[in-house]
mmCIF file of C-alpha atoms and ligand atoms in Angstrom:
data_model
loop_
_atom_site.group_PDB
_atom_site.id
_atom_site.type_symbol
_atom_site.label_atom_id
_atom_site.label_comp_id
_atom_site.label_asym_id
_atom_site.label_seq_id
_atom_site.Cartn_x
_atom_site.Cartn_y
_atom_site.Cartn_z
ATOM 1 C CA MET Y 203 47.728 20.320 89.006
ATOM 2 C CA PHE Y 204 46.756 23.930 89.584
ATOM 3 C CA THR Y 205 43.754 23.630 87.315
ATOM 4 C CA ASN Y 206 42.503 20.802 89.553
ATOM 5 C CA THR Y 207 42.686 23.041 92.609
ATOM 6 C CA VAL Y 208 40.576 25.702 90.968
ATOM 7 C CA GLU Y 209 38.025 23.144 89.879
ATOM 8 C CA LYS Y 210 37.821 21.545 93.320
ATOM 9 C CA SER Y 211 37.234 24.929 94.937
ATOM 10 C CA LEU Y 212 34.539 25.846 92.461
ATOM 11 C CA LYS Y 213 32.797 22.531 93.185
ATOM 12 C CA ALA Y 214 33.143 22.663 96.965
ATOM 13 C CA LEU Y 215 32.457 26.269 97.900
ATOM 14 C CA PRO Y 216 28.960 27.230 98.993
ATOM 15 C CA MET Y 217 27.267 29.278 96.284
ATOM 16 C CA PRO Y 218 24.047 29.316 94.308
ATOM 17 C CA GLU Y 219 23.936 26.333 91.969
ATOM 18 C CA ASP Y 220 23.250 28.377 88.852
ATOM 19 C CA LEU Y 221 26.306 30.459 89.575
ATOM 20 C CA ARG Y 222 28.375 27.319 90.148
ATOM 21 C CA ARG Y 223 27.257 25.982 86.799
ATOM 22 C CA LYS Y 224 28.232 29.219 85.063
ATOM 23 C CA LEU Y 225 31.595 29.410 86.788
ATOM 24 C CA LEU Y 226 32.469 25.799 86.007
ATOM 25 C CA ALA Y 227 31.458 26.292 82.397
ATOM 26 C CA ARG Y 228 33.585 29.422 82.238
ATOM 27 C CA TRP Y 229 36.488 27.656 83.884
ATOM 28 C CA ASN Y 230 36.248 24.885 81.301
ATOM 29 C CA GLU Y 231 36.559 27.535 78.615
ATOM 30 C CA LEU Y 232 39.545 29.123 80.311
ATOM 31 C CA LYS Y 233 41.232 25.713 80.582
ATOM 32 C CA GLU Y 234 40.850 25.148 76.865
ATOM 33 C CA GLN Y 235 42.742 28.302 75.962
ATOM 34 C CA LYS Y 236 46.158 28.160 74.373
ATOM 35 C CA LEU Y 237 48.949 30.568 75.131
ATOM 36 C CA ASN Y 238 51.362 31.199 72.268
ATOM 37 C CA ILE Y 239 54.643 33.012 72.823
ATOM 38 C CA MET Y 240 57.191 33.700 70.111
ATOM 39 C CA ILE Y 241 60.800 34.053 71.228
ATOM 40 C CA THR Y 242 63.058 35.642 68.692
ATOM 41 C CA GLY Y 243 66.400 37.425 68.529
ATOM 42 C CA ALA Y 244 69.814 37.111 66.935
ATOM 43 C CA THR Y 245 71.753 33.865 66.979
ATOM 44 C CA GLY Y 246 73.511 33.502 70.299
ATOM 45 C CA SER Y 247 71.466 36.176 72.074
ATOM 46 C CA GLY Y 248 70.241 33.528 74.492
ATOM 47 C CA LYS Y 249 66.766 32.462 73.346
ATOM 48 C CA SER Y 250 67.260 28.821 74.303
ATOM 49 C CA SER Y 251 68.928 29.702 77.601
ATOM 50 C CA THR Y 252 66.013 31.993 78.450
ATOM 51 C CA ILE Y 253 63.365 29.399 77.668
ATOM 52 C CA ASN Y 254 65.228 26.798 79.686
ATOM 53 C CA ALA Y 255 65.609 29.120 82.663
ATOM 54 C CA LEU Y 256 61.960 30.229 82.730
ATOM 55 C CA PHE Y 257 60.132 27.000 82.135
ATOM 56 C CA ASN Y 258 60.259 23.383 83.068
ATOM 57 C CA MET Y 259 61.241 22.073 79.675
ATOM 58 C CA ASP Y 260 61.532 18.424 80.726
ATOM 59 C CA SER Y 261 57.932 17.847 79.756
ATOM 60 C CA ALA Y 262 58.139 19.869 76.562
ATOM 61 C CA ARG Y 263 57.164 18.147 73.403
ATOM 62 C CA LYS Y 264 59.396 19.416 70.662
ATOM 63 C CA SER Y 265 57.799 19.122 67.286
ATOM 64 C CA GLU Y 266 59.944 18.219 64.367
ATOM 65 C CA VAL Y 267 61.279 21.255 62.646
ATOM 66 C CA ALA Y 268 58.519 22.275 60.307
ATOM 67 C CA LYS Y 269 59.180 22.492 56.611
ATOM 68 C CA VAL Y 270 58.081 25.290 54.368
ATOM 69 C CA GLY Y 271 55.284 23.624 52.463
ATOM 70 C CA VAL Y 272 55.569 25.096 49.007
ATOM 71 C CA GLY Y 273 58.271 26.665 46.886
ATOM 72 C CA VAL Y 274 61.068 25.424 44.679
ATOM 73 C CA ASP Y 275 63.476 24.882 47.509
ATOM 74 C CA PRO Y 276 61.902 23.021 50.405
ATOM 75 C CA GLU Y 277 63.932 24.766 53.081
ATOM 76 C CA THR Y 278 63.306 24.023 56.713
ATOM 77 C CA MET Y 279 61.263 26.763 58.233
ATOM 78 C CA GLU Y 280 63.578 26.829 61.237
ATOM 79 C CA ILE Y 281 60.961 27.965 63.712
ATOM 80 C CA VAL Y 282 60.986 25.325 66.441
ATOM 81 C CA LYS Y 283 57.772 24.682 68.333
ATOM 82 C CA TYR Y 284 57.748 23.540 71.955
ATOM 83 C CA GLU Y 285 54.506 22.394 73.533
ATOM 84 C CA LEU Y 286 54.086 22.436 77.296
ATOM 85 C CA GLY Y 287 50.464 21.556 77.850
ATOM 86 C CA ASN Y 288 48.507 24.536 76.547
ATOM 87 C CA MET Y 289 51.531 26.783 76.365
ATOM 88 C CA ILE Y 290 53.279 26.840 73.021
ATOM 89 C CA LEU Y 291 56.671 28.430 72.543
ATOM 90 C CA TRP Y 292 57.867 29.338 69.061
ATOM 91 C CA ASP Y 293 61.650 29.587 69.055
ATOM 92 C CA SER Y 294 62.324 31.696 65.978
ATOM 93 C CA PRO Y 295 65.695 32.717 64.547
ATOM 94 C CA GLY Y 296 66.132 36.460 64.220
ATOM 95 C CA LEU Y 297 68.255 38.233 61.647
ATOM 96 C CA GLY Y 298 71.998 38.125 61.137
ATOM 97 C CA ASP Y 299 72.462 34.791 59.348
ATOM 98 C CA GLY Y 300 73.120 36.232 55.886
ATOM 99 C CA LYS Y 301 70.808 37.855 53.373
ATOM 100 C CA GLU Y 302 69.052 34.788 52.069
ATOM 101 C CA ALA Y 303 68.485 33.248 55.477
ATOM 102 C CA ASP Y 304 67.388 36.602 56.883
ATOM 103 C CA ASN Y 305 64.745 36.997 54.217
ATOM 104 C CA ARG Y 306 63.459 33.537 54.989
ATOM 105 C CA HIS Y 307 63.442 34.153 58.751
ATOM 106 C CA ALA Y 308 61.678 37.492 58.308
ATOM 107 C CA ARG Y 309 59.027 35.919 56.102
ATOM 108 C CA ASN Y 310 58.442 33.105 58.580
ATOM 109 C CA ILE Y 311 58.087 35.530 61.477
ATOM 110 C CA ILE Y 312 55.701 37.747 59.535
ATOM 111 C CA ASP Y 313 53.568 34.748 58.547
ATOM 112 C CA LYS Y 314 53.401 33.585 62.154
ATOM 113 C CA LEU Y 315 52.457 37.071 63.370
ATOM 114 C CA HIS Y 316 49.494 37.123 61.009
ATOM 115 C CA GLU Y 317 48.384 33.556 61.730
ATOM 116 C CA ARG Y 318 44.980 33.183 63.385
ATOM 117 C CA ASP Y 319 43.695 30.489 65.694
ATOM 118 C CA SER Y 320 40.479 28.516 65.218
ATOM 119 C CA ASN Y 321 38.498 31.371 66.794
ATOM 120 C CA GLY Y 322 39.855 33.836 64.269
ATOM 121 C CA LYS Y 323 42.037 35.554 66.846
ATOM 122 C CA LEU Y 324 45.706 36.301 66.256
ATOM 123 C CA LEU Y 325 47.671 33.224 67.307
ATOM 124 C CA ILE Y 326 50.730 34.829 68.882
ATOM 125 C CA ASP Y 327 49.912 36.409 72.253
ATOM 126 C CA LEU Y 328 53.357 37.874 72.803
ATOM 127 C CA VAL Y 329 56.653 38.295 70.984
ATOM 128 C CA LEU Y 330 59.629 38.205 73.315
ATOM 129 C CA VAL Y 331 62.647 39.717 71.575
ATOM 130 C CA VAL Y 332 65.930 38.726 73.194
ATOM 131 C CA LEU Y 333 68.837 41.112 72.632
ATOM 132 C CA ASP Y 334 72.455 40.310 73.372
ATOM 133 C CA GLY Y 335 73.502 42.882 75.959
ATOM 134 C CA SER Y 336 77.168 42.023 75.546
ATOM 135 C CA THR Y 337 77.373 43.446 72.035
ATOM 136 C CA ARG Y 338 77.489 47.060 70.953
ATOM 137 C CA ASP Y 339 76.147 46.291 67.520
ATOM 138 C CA LEU Y 340 72.424 45.822 67.795
ATOM 139 C CA GLY Y 341 71.812 46.916 64.196
ATOM 140 C CA THR Y 342 70.260 43.647 63.056
ATOM 141 C CA SER Y 343 68.064 43.558 66.136
ATOM 142 C CA TYR Y 344 66.701 47.018 65.326
ATOM 143 C CA GLU Y 345 66.027 45.786 61.776
ATOM 144 C CA LEU Y 346 64.159 42.841 63.237
ATOM 145 C CA ILE Y 347 62.113 44.886 65.695
ATOM 146 C CA ASN Y 348 61.472 47.989 63.588
ATOM 147 C CA LYS Y 349 61.058 46.512 60.110
ATOM 148 C CA VAL Y 350 59.842 42.961 60.686
ATOM 149 C CA ILE Y 351 58.015 42.677 63.998
ATOM 150 C CA ILE Y 352 56.384 45.986 64.883
ATOM 151 C CA PRO Y 353 54.882 46.694 61.444
ATOM 152 C CA ASN Y 354 53.203 43.280 61.608
ATOM 153 C CA LEU Y 355 51.736 43.384 65.102
ATOM 154 C CA GLY Y 356 48.449 45.009 64.122
ATOM 155 C CA GLU Y 357 46.679 47.475 66.372
ATOM 156 C CA ASN Y 358 48.377 48.406 69.624
ATOM 157 C CA PRO Y 359 51.785 47.081 68.552
ATOM 158 C CA GLY Y 360 53.333 47.977 71.916
ATOM 159 C CA LYS Y 361 51.091 45.452 73.647
ATOM 160 C CA ARG Y 362 52.215 42.269 71.930
ATOM 161 C CA ILE Y 363 55.978 42.772 72.194
ATOM 162 C CA LEU Y 364 58.468 42.634 75.023
ATOM 163 C CA VAL Y 365 62.100 43.551 74.438
ATOM 164 C CA ALA Y 366 64.544 42.032 76.903
ATOM 165 C CA ILE Y 367 68.290 42.620 77.003
ATOM 166 C CA ASN Y 368 70.018 39.400 78.032
ATOM 167 C CA GLN Y 369 73.591 38.715 79.176
ATOM 168 C CA ALA Y 370 73.565 41.715 81.507
ATOM 169 C CA ASP Y 371 76.523 40.089 83.279
ATOM 170 C CA ALA Y 372 78.652 40.396 80.155
ATOM 171 C CA ALA Y 373 77.551 43.895 79.118
ATOM 172 C CA MET Y 374 80.823 45.584 80.088
ATOM 173 C CA LYS Y 375 82.870 42.536 79.181
ATOM 174 C CA GLY Y 376 82.098 41.171 82.620
ATOM 175 C CA ARG Y 377 83.529 44.184 84.431
ATOM 176 C CA HIS Y 378 81.417 45.535 87.291
ATOM 177 C CA TRP Y 379 79.530 42.289 87.679
ATOM 178 C CA ASP Y 380 79.511 41.230 91.311
ATOM 179 C CA TYR Y 381 80.034 37.506 90.897
ATOM 180 C CA ASP Y 382 79.768 36.783 94.621
ATOM 181 C CA ASN Y 383 76.304 38.265 94.881
ATOM 182 C CA ASN Y 384 75.207 37.690 91.298
ATOM 183 C CA ARG Y 385 74.259 41.265 90.570
ATOM 184 C CA PRO Y 386 75.559 44.333 88.718
ATOM 185 C CA GLU Y 387 77.596 46.930 90.554
ATOM 186 C CA PRO Y 388 76.405 50.568 90.328
ATOM 187 C CA ASP Y 389 78.554 51.388 87.265
ATOM 188 C CA LEU Y 390 77.063 48.492 85.364
ATOM 189 C CA VAL Y 391 73.548 49.366 86.535
ATOM 190 C CA ARG Y 392 74.023 52.811 85.011
ATOM 191 C CA PHE Y 393 75.385 51.313 81.818
ATOM 192 C CA LEU Y 394 72.455 48.892 81.521
ATOM 193 C CA ASP Y 395 69.839 51.556 82.281
ATOM 194 C CA GLU Y 396 71.405 53.699 79.580
ATOM 195 C CA LYS Y 397 71.339 50.751 77.180
ATOM 196 C CA CYS Y 398 67.624 50.246 77.818
ATOM 197 C CA LEU Y 399 66.977 53.903 77.104
ATOM 198 C CA SER Y 400 69.023 53.843 73.930
ATOM 199 C CA VAL Y 401 67.161 50.762 72.650
ATOM 200 C CA LYS Y 402 63.870 52.449 73.514
ATOM 201 C CA ARG Y 403 64.968 55.543 71.570
ATOM 202 C CA ARG Y 404 65.988 53.559 68.504
ATOM 203 C CA ILE Y 405 62.657 51.736 68.407
ATOM 204 C CA SER Y 406 60.723 54.927 68.960
ATOM 205 C CA GLU Y 407 62.627 56.749 66.194
ATOM 206 C CA GLY Y 408 62.145 53.858 63.805
ATOM 207 C CA THR Y 409 58.496 53.118 64.463
ATOM 208 C CA GLY Y 410 56.915 55.728 66.708
ATOM 209 C CA VAL Y 411 56.142 52.960 69.200
ATOM 210 C CA ASP Y 412 57.222 53.344 72.819
ATOM 211 C CA ILE Y 413 58.595 50.198 74.399
ATOM 212 C CA MET Y 414 60.666 50.114 77.572
ATOM 213 C CA PRO Y 415 63.105 47.194 77.514
ATOM 214 C CA ILE Y 416 64.294 45.405 80.638
ATOM 215 C CA TYR Y 417 67.631 43.710 81.230
ATOM 216 C CA TYR Y 418 68.402 40.325 82.749
ATOM 217 C CA SER Y 419 70.779 37.427 82.585
ATOM 218 C CA ALA Y 420 69.567 33.956 81.667
ATOM 219 C CA GLY Y 421 72.504 32.479 83.542
ATOM 220 C CA PHE Y 422 75.911 31.479 82.365
ATOM 221 C CA LYS Y 423 78.743 29.071 82.925
ATOM 222 C CA GLU Y 424 81.485 30.487 85.078
ATOM 223 C CA GLU Y 425 85.076 29.761 84.257
ATOM 224 C CA GLY Y 426 85.890 26.551 85.993
ATOM 225 C CA GLY Y 427 82.517 25.186 85.084
ATOM 226 C CA GLU Y 428 80.048 26.232 87.751
ATOM 227 C CA GLN Y 429 76.611 27.339 86.598
ATOM 228 C CA ALA Y 430 75.752 30.886 87.682
ATOM 229 C CA PRO Y 431 72.068 31.512 88.342
ATOM 230 C CA PRO Y 432 70.026 33.984 86.317
ATOM 231 C CA TYR Y 433 69.499 37.606 87.318
ATOM 232 C CA ASN Y 434 66.148 39.425 86.987
ATOM 233 C CA LEU Y 435 64.431 36.275 85.742
ATOM 234 C CA ALA Y 436 61.430 36.785 88.079
ATOM 235 C CA LYS Y 437 61.241 40.339 86.752
ATOM 236 C CA LEU Y 438 61.249 39.044 83.195
ATOM 237 C CA LEU Y 439 58.495 36.577 84.097
ATOM 238 C CA TYR Y 440 56.428 39.341 85.662
ATOM 239 C CA PHE Y 441 56.722 41.448 82.510
ATOM 240 C CA ILE Y 442 55.781 38.481 80.347
ATOM 241 C CA LEU Y 443 52.659 37.872 82.464
ATOM 242 C CA GLU Y 444 51.662 41.528 82.331
ATOM 243 C CA ASN Y 445 51.969 41.543 78.546
ATOM 244 C CA ILE Y 446 49.812 38.498 77.804
ATOM 245 C CA PRO Y 447 46.010 38.410 78.105
ATOM 246 C CA ALA Y 448 45.140 38.353 81.818
ATOM 247 C CA GLU Y 449 42.992 35.219 81.628
ATOM 248 C CA LYS Y 450 45.860 33.255 80.059
ATOM 249 C CA ARG Y 451 48.454 33.963 82.733
ATOM 250 C CA PHE Y 452 47.791 30.807 84.729
ATOM 251 C CA ILE Y 453 48.703 28.725 81.674
ATOM 252 C CA ALA Y 454 52.293 29.979 81.767
ATOM 253 C CA ALA Y 455 52.390 29.736 85.539
ATOM 254 C CA GLU Y 456 51.806 26.005 85.417
ATOM 255 C CA HIS Y 457 55.054 25.360 83.600
ATOM 256 C CA LEU Y 458 57.502 27.471 85.558
ATOM 257 C CA ASN Y 459 60.926 26.205 86.439
ATOM 258 C CA THR Y 460 60.574 24.682 89.916
ATOM 259 C CA ASP Y 461 64.239 25.197 90.752
ATOM 260 C CA ARG Y 462 63.928 28.162 93.084
ATOM 261 C CA THR Y 463 67.533 29.251 92.705
ATOM 262 C CA VAL Y 464 66.750 30.600 89.233
ATOM 263 C CA TRP Y 465 64.213 33.100 90.611
ATOM 264 C CA GLN Y 466 65.965 34.483 93.624
ATOM 265 C CA ASP Y 467 68.283 37.246 92.333
ATOM 266 C CA ASN Y 468 66.484 40.352 91.099
ATOM 267 C CA ASP Y 469 66.823 44.120 91.199
ATOM 268 C CA SER Y 470 64.173 44.210 93.933
ATOM 269 C CA GLU Y 471 62.505 41.745 96.290
ATOM 270 C CA GLY Y 472 58.909 42.106 95.255
ATOM 271 C CA TYR Y 473 58.610 40.099 92.029
ATOM 272 C CA GLY Y 474 57.372 36.853 93.602
ATOM 273 C CA LYS Y 475 54.439 38.726 95.045
ATOM 274 C CA LYS Y 476 53.830 40.659 91.851
ATOM 275 C CA VAL Y 477 53.793 37.412 89.901
ATOM 276 C CA ARG Y 478 51.191 35.931 92.258
ATOM 277 C CA ASN Y 479 48.982 38.991 92.125
ATOM 278 C CA SER Y 480 49.210 39.108 88.367
ATOM 279 C CA ILE Y 481 48.025 35.499 88.070
ATOM 280 C CA LYS Y 482 45.326 35.940 90.682
ATOM 281 C CA GLU Y 483 43.997 39.043 88.985
ATOM 282 C CA GLY Y 484 44.055 37.162 85.689
ATOM 283 C CA ILE Y 485 41.901 34.298 86.960
ATOM 284 C CA SER Y 486 39.486 36.705 88.647
ATOM 285 C CA THR Y 487 39.156 38.598 85.384
ATOM 286 C CA GLY Y 488 38.517 35.376 83.512
ATOM 287 C CA LEU Y 489 35.937 34.016 85.948
ATOM 288 C CA LYS Y 490 34.137 37.257 86.629
ATOM 289 C CA GLY Y 491 33.103 37.373 83.008
ATOM 290 C CA ALA Y 492 30.736 34.529 83.877
ATOM 291 C CA ALA Y 493 29.603 35.941 87.206
ATOM 292 C CA LEU Y 494 28.644 39.271 85.715
ATOM 293 C CA GLY Y 495 26.118 37.556 83.534
ATOM 294 C CA ALA Y 496 24.701 35.755 86.584
ATOM 295 C CA ALA Y 497 22.571 37.246 89.323
ATOM 296 C CA ILE Y 498 24.757 40.104 90.412
ATOM 297 C CA GLY Y 499 25.009 40.999 94.087
ATOM 298 C CA ALA Y 500 25.481 37.559 95.576
ATOM 299 C CA ALA Y 501 27.706 36.621 92.687
ATOM 300 C CA PHE Y 502 30.833 38.470 93.598
ATOM 301 C CA GLY Y 503 31.270 36.979 97.049
ATOM 302 C CA PRO Y 504 31.455 33.371 95.843
ATOM 303 C CA VAL Y 505 33.626 34.243 92.875
ATOM 304 C CA GLY Y 506 35.999 36.100 95.119
ATOM 305 C CA SER Y 507 36.270 33.267 97.605
ATOM 306 C CA ALA Y 508 36.464 30.611 94.887
ATOM 307 C CA VAL Y 509 39.326 32.437 93.283
ATOM 308 C CA GLY Y 510 40.864 33.031 96.679
ATOM 309 C CA ALA Y 511 40.681 29.353 97.633
ATOM 310 C CA ALA Y 512 41.888 28.201 94.258
ATOM 311 C CA ILE Y 513 44.751 30.610 94.291
ATOM 312 C CA GLY Y 514 45.568 29.504 97.813
ATOM 313 C CA GLY Y 515 46.459 26.093 96.440
ATOM 314 C CA PHE Y 516 48.465 27.618 93.688
ATOM 315 C CA PHE Y 517 50.241 29.953 96.062
ATOM 316 C CA GLY Y 518 51.525 26.898 97.844
ATOM 317 C CA PHE Y 519 53.158 25.905 94.604
ATOM 318 C CA LEU Y 520 54.406 29.402 93.769
ATOM 319 C CA GLY Y 521 55.565 29.912 97.341
ATOM 320 C CA GLY Y 522 57.651 26.788 96.955
ATOM 321 C CA ILE Y 523 59.261 28.340 93.938
ATOM 322 C CA PHE Y 524 59.667 31.935 94.986
ATOM 323 C CA GLY Y 525 60.176 31.458 98.705
HETATM 324 N N1 GTP O 613 77.324 35.288 80.159
HETATM 325 C C1 GTP O 613 76.133 34.902 79.698
HETATM 326 N N2 GTP O 613 76.053 33.999 78.715
HETATM 327 C C2 GTP O 613 74.831 33.640 78.271
HETATM 328 C C3 GTP O 613 73.632 34.167 78.811
HETATM 329 N N3 GTP O 613 72.587 33.622 78.152
HETATM 330 C C4 GTP O 613 73.107 32.796 77.232
HETATM 331 N N4 GTP O 613 74.447 32.788 77.297
HETATM 332 C C5 GTP O 613 75.383 32.023 76.466
HETATM 333 O O1 GTP O 613 75.276 32.470 75.123
HETATM 334 C C6 GTP O 613 75.410 31.380 74.221
HETATM 335 C C7 GTP O 613 74.202 31.302 73.300
HETATM 336 O O2 GTP O 613 73.034 31.024 74.056
HETATM 337 P P1 GTP O 613 71.770 30.296 73.418
HETATM 338 O O3 GTP O 613 70.743 30.220 74.490
HETATM 339 O O4 GTP O 613 72.150 29.049 72.754
HETATM 340 O O5 GTP O 613 71.369 31.379 72.323
HETATM 341 P P2 GTP O 613 70.232 31.270 71.194
HETATM 342 O O6 GTP O 613 69.668 32.613 71.013
HETATM 343 O O7 GTP O 613 69.285 30.172 71.506
HETATM 344 O O8 GTP O 613 71.101 30.892 69.922
HETATM 345 P P3 GTP O 613 70.606 30.185 68.553
HETATM 346 O O9 GTP O 613 69.674 29.072 68.916
HETATM 347 O O10 GTP O 613 71.875 29.711 67.942
HETATM 348 O O11 GTP O 613 69.966 31.247 67.737
HETATM 349 C C8 GTP O 613 75.580 30.149 75.096
HETATM 350 O O12 GTP O 613 76.956 29.879 75.210
HETATM 351 C C9 GTP O 613 75.018 30.575 76.431
HETATM 352 O O13 GTP O 613 75.593 29.867 77.516
HETATM 353 C C10 GTP O 613 73.767 35.129 79.880
HETATM 354 O O14 GTP O 613 72.787 35.638 80.416
HETATM 355 N N5 GTP O 613 75.024 35.449 80.262
HETATM 356 MG MG1 MG O 614 68.643 28.470 70.467
#
């Protein structure tokens, strides 16, 4: 739906025809791209809850659980693939399921991290590691991050990984969570900030790589059965967008959860706007590649307004979500 808006604008706006041709060709390339995100983390950390909160999973095509092709014991690979248009989510078990299973999970993750797409580029654009903020023992998660993921991310390892501490509401056994306003009280904020720093330190000590985690809550069932909305989910989305290639951001944006209640509670107000700007900047970056090759000067005006008009349509959609 959003891709149509961009295309319509590129076709309708006044601009030199050779530039239009280049932009439409470039846009066709951008539309063909695939975005691949791996979500991993210990059992029960909240990978599924996070995916379900972020994206509209109704349309997701879930592949059958892939099997490991060769080997004496044809174990299931246990990485589950969800396809939402051109966005592919790889839901991958982390460590903590016993030695044998852990070895298998680690091998599967490493294989996926080295996999290349048909253009020879690394397949996985981003690894989202979900930590369980309600537990003190993050030992297996450090194993996963420091020994399995980071050593296999290639150059610039800090760029392809995002560490997110989930279940912020349960971090102090639910104490200091303001249930009425769905946010942490100051004591819990301090605790969570400290937790982020301590995770950062452990990763830095183990690998030399500096990664600043963020905390959030994917949402939870209150006692008595009511569903509490997520906290910092728009922040998490913003960080995801900033950590994937700019020209692929719109792919994720097309599959966002349209239930606006999931986006509304965050540690500051500005994430809706940041999300929009991030996507807009991403499309500009993608399209300008084509314009730069074209007759400069005149080129930038039309590209700017094409992107502006296209984004305008998309903002309608995002505005509906983020308010
Ligand atoms: N309080 C609270 N509970 C959560 C949160 N996120 C997930 N949960 C609960 O934690 C449990 C596990 O969540 P899942 O999303 O199934 O975790 P997972 O990582 O997909 O687990 P596996 O698929 O078994 O590896 C469920 O009971 C969730 O309702 C959260 O932010 N806060
Ligand atoms: Mg799950």
